[in-house]
Amino acid sequence: MLIKVKIRPQEALPFPGICVCCAHPAAERMDVRRRMGRVTRMVEAPLCVDCHRELHRHSAPEKRLQTIGRLATGGALLLTLAVALLLTPARMTFGLRVLLALLAGLIVAEGVVLWFRRLVQNAASPERKAIREAVAISHFSWRATTFDFANETFAARFQQLNQPYLMDPKT
């Protein structure tokens, strides 16, 4: 359910005291972020203790992929560093060659990190995915933010709480 509220960056937005996923009483928080270009909007959505625990529980495939990802990142960094050192011209100073090789290695390592991060997210349990997808920022601007809530009870309470700030989600 899409809900658009008039809120500027750095302004506080009230959330109901119930879990965004299951509508039980909330005691914890979950960061919800959306990045558009160089700007990131972040809010803290409420979670119950059980959903918070499930959100931070990693399955065996996730742990395995995290370990493999760390090893692959280190290996890619070292391999790229070695290959770049061999391929840079010998007439360059050694310090410059190392700097260029290190830069190339860091770029490749960042690509490996991003790839494994996506693999780990895809390996998450269905419960964990449902909690992460319970709320999303679908769009934001300098004056408004549009939220997409999966739980109808939470969405109705959020609308009631933010009645004066509601806007038409289609505008």
Coordinates of N, CA and C in Angstrom, one line a residue:
M1 N 0.8 -1.2 0.0 CA 0.0 0.0 0.0 C 0.9 1.2 0.0
L2 N 0.7 2.1 -1.0 CA 1.5 3.3 -1.1 C 0.9 4.4 -0.3
I3 N 1.8 5.1 0.5 CA 1.4 6.2 1.3 C 2.4 7.3 1.1
K4 N 2.0 8.5 0.7 CA 2.9 9.6 0.5 C 2.7 10.6 1.6
V5 N 3.8 11.0 2.3 CA 3.7 12.0 3.3 C 4.6 13.2 3.0
K6 N 4.1 14.4 3.4 CA 4.9 15.6 3.3 C 5.9 15.7 4.4
I7 N 7.1 15.5 4.1 CA 8.2 15.5 5.1 C 9.5 15.9 4.4
R8 N 10.2 16.8 5.0 CA 11.5 17.3 4.4 C 12.6 16.4 5.1
P9 N 13.7 16.4 4.4 CA 14.9 15.7 5.0 C 15.2 16.2 6.4
Q10 N 15.7 15.4 7.2 CA 16.0 15.6 8.6 C 14.8 15.9 9.5
E11 N 13.6 15.9 9.1 CA 12.4 16.0 9.9 C 12.1 14.6 10.5
A12 N 11.6 14.6 11.7 CA 11.2 13.4 12.3 C 9.8 13.0 11.8
L13 N 9.6 11.7 11.6 CA 8.3 11.2 11.1 C 7.8 10.2 12.2
P14 N 6.6 10.4 12.7 CA 6.1 9.5 13.7 C 5.6 8.2 13.1
F15 N 5.9 7.1 13.7 CA 5.5 5.8 13.3 C 4.7 5.2 14.4
P16 N 3.7 4.3 14.1 CA 2.9 3.7 15.2 C 3.9 2.8 16.0
G17 N 3.4 2.4 17.2 CA 4.2 1.6 18.1 C 4.1 0.1 17.9
I18 N 3.8 -0.3 16.6 CA 3.6 -1.7 16.3 C 4.6 -2.1 15.2
C19 N 4.8 -3.3 15.1 CA 5.8 -3.9 14.1 C 5.3 -3.6 12.7
V20 N 6.2 -3.2 11.8 CA 5.9 -2.9 10.5 C 5.6 -4.2 9.7
C21 N 6.0 -5.3 10.2 CA 5.8 -6.6 9.5 C 4.6 -7.4 10.0
C22 N 4.5 -7.5 11.4 CA 3.5 -8.4 11.9 C 2.5 -7.7 12.8
A23 N 2.6 -6.4 13.0 CA 1.7 -5.6 13.8 C 1.7 -5.9 15.3
H24 N 2.7 -6.6 15.8 CA 2.8 -6.8 17.3 C 3.5 -5.6 17.9
P25 N 3.4 -5.5 19.2 CA 4.1 -4.3 19.8 C 5.6 -4.2 19.5
A26 N 6.0 -3.1 19.1 CA 7.4 -2.9 18.7 C 8.3 -2.4 19.8
A27 N 9.5 -2.9 19.8 CA 10.5 -2.5 20.8 C 11.8 -2.2 20.1
E28 N 12.0 -2.6 18.9 CA 13.2 -2.4 18.1 C 13.0 -1.6 16.9
R29 N 14.1 -1.3 16.2 CA 14.0 -0.5 15.0 C 14.8 -1.2 13.8
M30 N 14.4 -0.9 12.6 CA 15.0 -1.3 11.4 C 15.3 -0.2 10.5
D31 N 16.5 0.0 10.0 CA 16.8 1.1 9.0 C 16.2 0.7 7.7
V32 N 15.5 1.7 7.1 CA 15.0 1.6 5.7 C 15.6 2.7 4.9
R33 N 16.3 2.4 3.8 CA 17.0 3.3 3.0 C 16.6 3.3 1.6
R34 N 16.8 4.4 0.9 CA 16.6 4.5 -0.5 C 17.6 5.5 -1.0
R35 N 18.3 5.1 -2.1 CA 19.3 6.0 -2.6 C 18.9 6.4 -4.0
M36 N 18.9 7.7 -4.3 CA 18.6 8.2 -5.7 C 19.8 9.2 -6.0
G37 N 20.6 8.7 -6.9 CA 21.8 9.5 -7.3 C 22.7 9.6 -6.1
R38 N 23.1 10.8 -5.6 CA 24.0 11.0 -4.5 C 23.2 11.2 -3.2
V39 N 21.9 11.2 -3.2 CA 21.1 11.5 -2.0 C 20.5 10.2 -1.5
T40 N 20.6 10.0 -0.2 CA 20.0 8.8 0.5 C 19.0 9.3 1.5
R41 N 17.9 8.7 1.5 CA 16.9 9.0 2.5 C 16.8 7.8 3.4
M42 N 16.8 8.0 4.7 CA 16.8 6.9 5.7 C 15.8 7.2 6.8
V43 N 15.0 6.2 7.2 CA 14.1 6.3 8.3 C 14.3 5.0 9.1
E44 N 13.8 5.0 10.4 CA 13.8 3.9 11.2 C 12.4 3.4 11.4
A45 N 12.1 2.2 10.9 CA 10.8 1.6 11.1 C 10.8 0.7 12.3
P46 N 9.6 0.7 13.0 CA 9.5 -0.2 14.2 C 9.4 -1.7 13.9
L47 N 10.0 -2.5 14.7 CA 10.0 -3.9 14.6 C 9.7 -4.5 16.0
C48 N 9.0 -5.7 16.1 CA 8.9 -6.4 17.3 C 10.2 -7.2 17.6
V49 N 10.3 -7.7 18.8 CA 11.5 -8.4 19.2 C 11.7 -9.6 18.3
D50 N 10.7 -10.4 18.0 CA 10.8 -11.6 17.2 C 11.3 -11.3 15.8
C51 N 10.7 -10.3 15.2 CA 11.1 -9.9 13.8 C 12.5 -9.4 13.8
H52 N 12.9 -8.6 14.8 CA 14.2 -8.1 14.9 C 15.2 -9.2 15.0
R53 N 14.9 -10.2 15.8 CA 15.8 -11.4 16.0 C 15.9 -12.1 14.7
E54 N 14.8 -12.3 14.0 CA 14.8 -13.0 12.7 C 15.6 -12.3 11.6
L55 N 15.4 -11.0 11.7 CA 16.1 -10.1 10.7 C 17.7 -10.2 10.8
H56 N 18.1 -10.5 12.1 CA 19.6 -10.5 12.3 C 20.1 -12.0 12.4
R57 N 19.2 -12.9 12.1 CA 19.6 -14.3 12.1 C 20.1 -14.7 10.7
H58 N 21.3 -15.3 10.5 CA 21.7 -15.6 9.2 C 21.6 -17.2 9.0
S59 N 21.2 -17.6 7.9 CA 21.0 -19.0 7.6 C 22.4 -19.5 7.2
A60 N 22.5 -20.9 7.1 CA 23.8 -21.5 6.8 C 24.3 -21.1 5.4
P61 N 23.4 -21.1 4.4 CA 23.9 -20.6 3.1 C 24.4 -19.2 3.1
E62 N 23.7 -18.3 3.9 CA 24.2 -16.9 3.9 C 25.6 -16.9 4.6
K63 N 25.8 -17.6 5.6 CA 27.1 -17.6 6.3 C 28.2 -18.2 5.4
R64 N 27.8 -19.2 4.6 CA 28.8 -19.8 3.7 C 29.1 -18.8 2.6
L65 N 28.1 -18.2 2.1 CA 28.4 -17.2 1.0 C 29.2 -16.0 1.5
Q66 N 29.0 -15.6 2.8 CA 29.7 -14.5 3.3 C 31.2 -14.9 3.5
T67 N 31.5 -16.1 3.9 CA 32.8 -16.6 4.0 C 33.5 -16.7 2.7
I68 N 32.8 -17.3 1.7 CA 33.4 -17.4 0.4 C 33.6 -16.0 -0.2
G69 N 32.7 -15.1 0.1 CA 32.8 -13.7 -0.5 C 34.0 -13.0 0.1
R70 N 34.3 -13.2 1.4 CA 35.5 -12.6 1.9 C 36.8 -13.1 1.3
L71 N 36.8 -14.5 1.1 CA 38.0 -15.1 0.5 C 38.1 -14.7 -1.0
A72 N 37.0 -14.6 -1.7 CA 37.1 -14.2 -3.1 C 37.5 -12.8 -3.2
T73 N 37.0 -11.9 -2.3 CA 37.4 -10.5 -2.4 C 38.9 -10.3 -2.1
G74 N 39.4 -11.0 -1.1 CA 40.9 -11.0 -0.9 C 41.7 -11.5 -2.0
G75 N 41.2 -12.7 -2.6 CA 41.9 -13.3 -3.7 C 41.9 -12.4 -4.9
A76 N 40.7 -11.8 -5.2 CA 40.6 -10.9 -6.4 C 41.5 -9.6 -6.2
L77 N 41.6 -9.1 -5.0 CA 42.4 -8.0 -4.7 C 43.9 -8.3 -5.0
L78 N 44.4 -9.4 -4.4 CA 45.8 -9.8 -4.6 C 46.1 -10.2 -6.0
L79 N 45.2 -10.9 -6.7 CA 45.4 -11.3 -8.1 C 45.5 -10.1 -9.0
T80 N 44.5 -9.1 -8.8 CA 44.5 -7.9 -9.6 C 45.8 -7.1 -9.3
L81 N 46.2 -7.0 -8.1 CA 47.4 -6.3 -7.7 C 48.6 -6.9 -8.4
A82 N 48.7 -8.2 -8.4 CA 49.9 -8.8 -9.1 C 49.8 -8.6 -10.6
V83 N 48.7 -8.8 -11.2 CA 48.6 -8.7 -12.7 C 48.8 -7.2 -13.1
A84 N 48.3 -6.3 -12.3 CA 48.5 -4.9 -12.7 C 50.0 -4.5 -12.5
L85 N 50.6 -5.0 -11.5 CA 52.1 -4.7 -11.3 C 52.9 -5.3 -12.5
L86 N 52.5 -6.4 -13.0 CA 53.2 -7.0 -14.2 C 52.9 -6.3 -15.5
L87 N 51.7 -5.7 -15.6 CA 51.3 -5.1 -16.9 C 51.7 -3.6 -16.9
T88 N 52.0 -3.0 -15.8 CA 52.3 -1.6 -15.9 C 53.8 -1.4 -16.4
P89 N 54.0 -0.4 -17.2 CA 55.4 -0.2 -17.8 C 56.5 -0.1 -16.7
A90 N 57.6 -0.8 -17.0 CA 58.7 -0.8 -16.0 C 59.4 0.6 -15.9
R91 N 59.2 1.4 -16.9 CA 59.8 2.8 -16.8 C 59.1 3.7 -15.8
M92 N 57.9 3.3 -15.3 CA 57.2 4.1 -14.3 C 57.9 3.8 -12.9
T93 N 57.8 4.7 -12.0 CA 58.4 4.5 -10.7 C 57.6 3.4 -10.0
F94 N 58.3 2.6 -9.1 CA 57.7 1.5 -8.5 C 56.5 2.0 -7.6
G95 N 56.6 3.1 -7.0 CA 55.5 3.6 -6.1 C 54.3 3.9 -6.9
L96 N 54.5 4.5 -8.1 CA 53.3 4.8 -9.0 C 52.7 3.5 -9.5
R97 N 53.5 2.5 -9.9 CA 53.0 1.2 -10.3 C 52.2 0.5 -9.2
V98 N 52.7 0.6 -8.0 CA 51.9 0.0 -6.8 C 50.6 0.7 -6.6
L99 N 50.7 2.1 -6.7 CA 49.5 2.9 -6.5 C 48.4 2.5 -7.6
L100 N 48.8 2.4 -8.9 CA 47.9 2.1 -9.9 C 47.3 0.6 -9.7
A101 N 48.2 -0.3 -9.4 CA 47.8 -1.7 -9.1 C 46.8 -1.8 -8.0
L102 N 47.1 -1.0 -6.9 CA 46.2 -1.0 -5.8 C 44.9 -0.4 -6.1
L103 N 44.8 0.6 -6.9 CA 43.6 1.2 -7.3 C 42.8 0.2 -8.2
A104 N 43.4 -0.5 -9.1 CA 42.7 -1.5 -9.9 C 42.2 -2.6 -9.0
G105 N 43.0 -3.0 -8.0 CA 42.6 -4.1 -7.1 C 41.4 -3.7 -6.3
L106 N 41.4 -2.5 -5.8 CA 40.3 -2.0 -5.0 C 39.0 -2.0 -5.8
I107 N 39.1 -1.6 -7.1 CA 37.9 -1.5 -7.9 C 37.4 -2.9 -8.2
V108 N 38.2 -3.9 -8.5 CA 37.8 -5.2 -8.7 C 37.2 -5.8 -7.4
A109 N 37.9 -5.6 -6.3 CA 37.4 -6.1 -5.0 C 36.0 -5.6 -4.7
E110 N 35.8 -4.3 -4.9 CA 34.5 -3.7 -4.7 C 33.4 -4.4 -5.5
G111 N 33.7 -4.7 -6.8 CA 32.8 -5.4 -7.6 C 32.5 -6.8 -7.1
V112 N 33.5 -7.5 -6.6 CA 33.3 -8.8 -6.0 C 32.4 -8.7 -4.7
V113 N 32.7 -7.7 -3.9 CA 31.9 -7.5 -2.7 C 30.4 -7.2 -3.0
L114 N 30.2 -6.4 -4.0 CA 28.8 -6.1 -4.4 C 28.1 -7.3 -5.0
W115 N 28.8 -8.1 -5.7 CA 28.2 -9.3 -6.3 C 27.9 -10.3 -5.2
F116 N 28.8 -10.5 -4.2 CA 28.5 -11.5 -3.2 C 27.4 -10.9 -2.2
R117 N 27.3 -9.6 -2.1 CA 26.3 -9.1 -1.2 C 24.9 -9.4 -1.8
R118 N 24.8 -9.3 -3.1 CA 23.5 -9.7 -3.8 C 23.3 -11.2 -3.6
L119 N 24.3 -12.0 -3.8 CA 24.1 -13.5 -3.6 C 23.6 -13.8 -2.2
V120 N 24.2 -13.1 -1.2 CA 23.8 -13.3 0.2 C 22.4 -12.9 0.5
Q121 N 22.0 -11.8 -0.1 CA 20.6 -11.3 0.0 C 19.6 -12.3 -0.6
N122 N 20.0 -12.9 -1.8 CA 19.1 -13.9 -2.4 C 19.0 -15.2 -1.6
A123 N 20.1 -15.5 -0.8 CA 20.1 -16.7 -0.1 C 19.4 -16.6 1.3
A124 N 18.9 -15.4 1.6 CA 18.2 -15.2 2.9 C 16.9 -16.1 3.0
S125 N 16.5 -16.4 4.2 CA 15.3 -17.1 4.4 C 14.1 -16.3 4.0
P126 N 13.0 -17.0 3.6 CA 11.8 -16.3 3.2 C 11.2 -15.4 4.3
E127 N 11.4 -15.8 5.6 CA 10.9 -14.9 6.7 C 11.7 -13.6 6.7
R128 N 13.0 -13.7 6.6 CA 13.9 -12.6 6.6 C 13.6 -11.6 5.4
K129 N 13.4 -12.2 4.3 CA 13.0 -11.4 3.1 C 11.7 -10.7 3.3
A130 N 10.7 -11.4 3.9 CA 9.4 -10.7 4.2 C 9.6 -9.5 5.1
I131 N 10.4 -9.7 6.1 CA 10.6 -8.6 7.1 C 11.3 -7.4 6.4
R132 N 12.3 -7.7 5.5 CA 13.0 -6.6 4.8 C 12.0 -5.9 3.8
E133 N 11.1 -6.7 3.3 CA 10.2 -6.1 2.3 C 8.9 -5.6 2.8
A134 N 8.8 -5.6 4.2 CA 7.6 -5.1 4.8 C 7.4 -3.6 4.6
V135 N 8.4 -2.9 4.5 CA 8.4 -1.4 4.2 C 9.5 -1.0 3.3
A136 N 9.2 -0.1 2.4 CA 10.2 0.4 1.5 C 9.9 1.8 1.1
I137 N 10.9 2.6 0.9 CA 10.7 4.0 0.4 C 10.7 3.8 -1.1
S138 N 9.5 4.1 -1.7 CA 9.4 3.9 -3.2 C 9.9 5.1 -3.9
H139 N 9.7 6.3 -3.3 CA 10.2 7.5 -4.0 C 10.3 8.6 -2.9
F140 N 11.2 9.6 -3.1 CA 11.3 10.7 -2.2 C 11.8 11.9 -3.0
S141 N 11.5 13.1 -2.5 CA 11.9 14.3 -3.0 C 12.3 15.2 -1.9
W142 N 12.6 16.5 -2.1 CA 13.0 17.4 -1.1 C 11.8 17.7 -0.1
R143 N 10.6 17.4 -0.6 CA 9.4 17.8 0.2 C 8.5 16.7 0.6
A144 N 8.7 15.5 0.1 CA 7.8 14.4 0.3 C 8.5 13.0 0.2
T145 N 8.0 12.0 0.9 CA 8.5 10.6 0.8 C 7.3 9.7 0.6
T146 N 7.4 8.8 -0.3 CA 6.4 7.8 -0.5 C 6.8 6.4 0.0
F147 N 6.0 5.9 0.9 CA 6.3 4.6 1.5 C 5.4 3.5 0.9
D148 N 6.0 2.3 0.8 CA 5.2 1.1 0.3 C 5.2 0.1 1.5
F149 N 4.0 -0.1 2.1 CA 3.8 -1.0 3.2 C 3.2 -2.2 2.8
A150 N 3.7 -3.4 3.2 CA 3.0 -4.7 2.9 C 1.9 -5.0 3.9
N151 N 2.0 -4.6 5.1 CA 1.1 -4.9 6.2 C 0.0 -3.8 6.2
E152 N -1.3 -4.2 5.9 CA -2.4 -3.3 5.8 C -2.7 -2.6 7.2
T153 N -2.6 -3.4 8.3 CA -2.9 -2.9 9.6 C -1.9 -1.8 9.9
F154 N -0.6 -2.0 9.7 CA 0.4 -1.0 9.9 C 0.1 0.3 9.1
A155 N -0.2 0.0 7.8 CA -0.4 1.1 6.9 C -1.6 2.0 7.3
A156 N -2.7 1.4 7.8 CA -3.8 2.1 8.3 C -3.5 3.0 9.5
R157 N -2.7 2.4 10.5 CA -2.3 3.1 11.7 C -1.3 4.2 11.3
F158 N -0.5 4.0 10.3 CA 0.5 5.0 9.9 C -0.3 6.2 9.3
Q159 N -1.3 5.9 8.5 CA -2.2 6.9 7.9 C -2.9 7.8 8.9
Q160 N -3.4 7.1 9.9 CA -4.1 7.8 11.0 C -3.2 8.7 11.8
L161 N -2.0 8.2 12.0 CA -1.0 9.0 12.8 C -0.5 10.2 12.0
N162 N -0.4 10.1 10.7 CA 0.2 11.2 9.9 C -0.9 11.8 9.0
Q163 N -2.1 11.8 9.5 CA -3.2 12.4 8.7 C -2.9 13.8 8.2
P164 N -2.4 14.8 9.0 CA -2.1 16.1 8.4 C -1.1 16.2 7.4
Y165 N -0.2 15.2 7.3 CA 0.9 15.2 6.3 C 0.6 14.4 5.0
L166 N -0.5 13.8 4.9 CA -0.8 12.9 3.8 C -0.9 13.7 2.5
M167 N -0.4 13.0 1.4 CA -0.5 13.6 0.1 C -1.0 12.5 -0.8
D168 N -1.5 12.9 -2.0 CA -1.9 11.9 -3.0 C -0.6 11.2 -3.6
P169 N -0.6 9.8 -3.5 CA 0.6 9.1 -3.9 C 0.9 9.2 -5.4
K170 N -0.1 9.6 -6.2 CA 0.1 9.7 -7.6 C 0.7 11.0 -8.1
T171 N 0.8 12.0 -7.2 CA 1.4 13.3 -7.6 C 2.8 13.4 -7.3

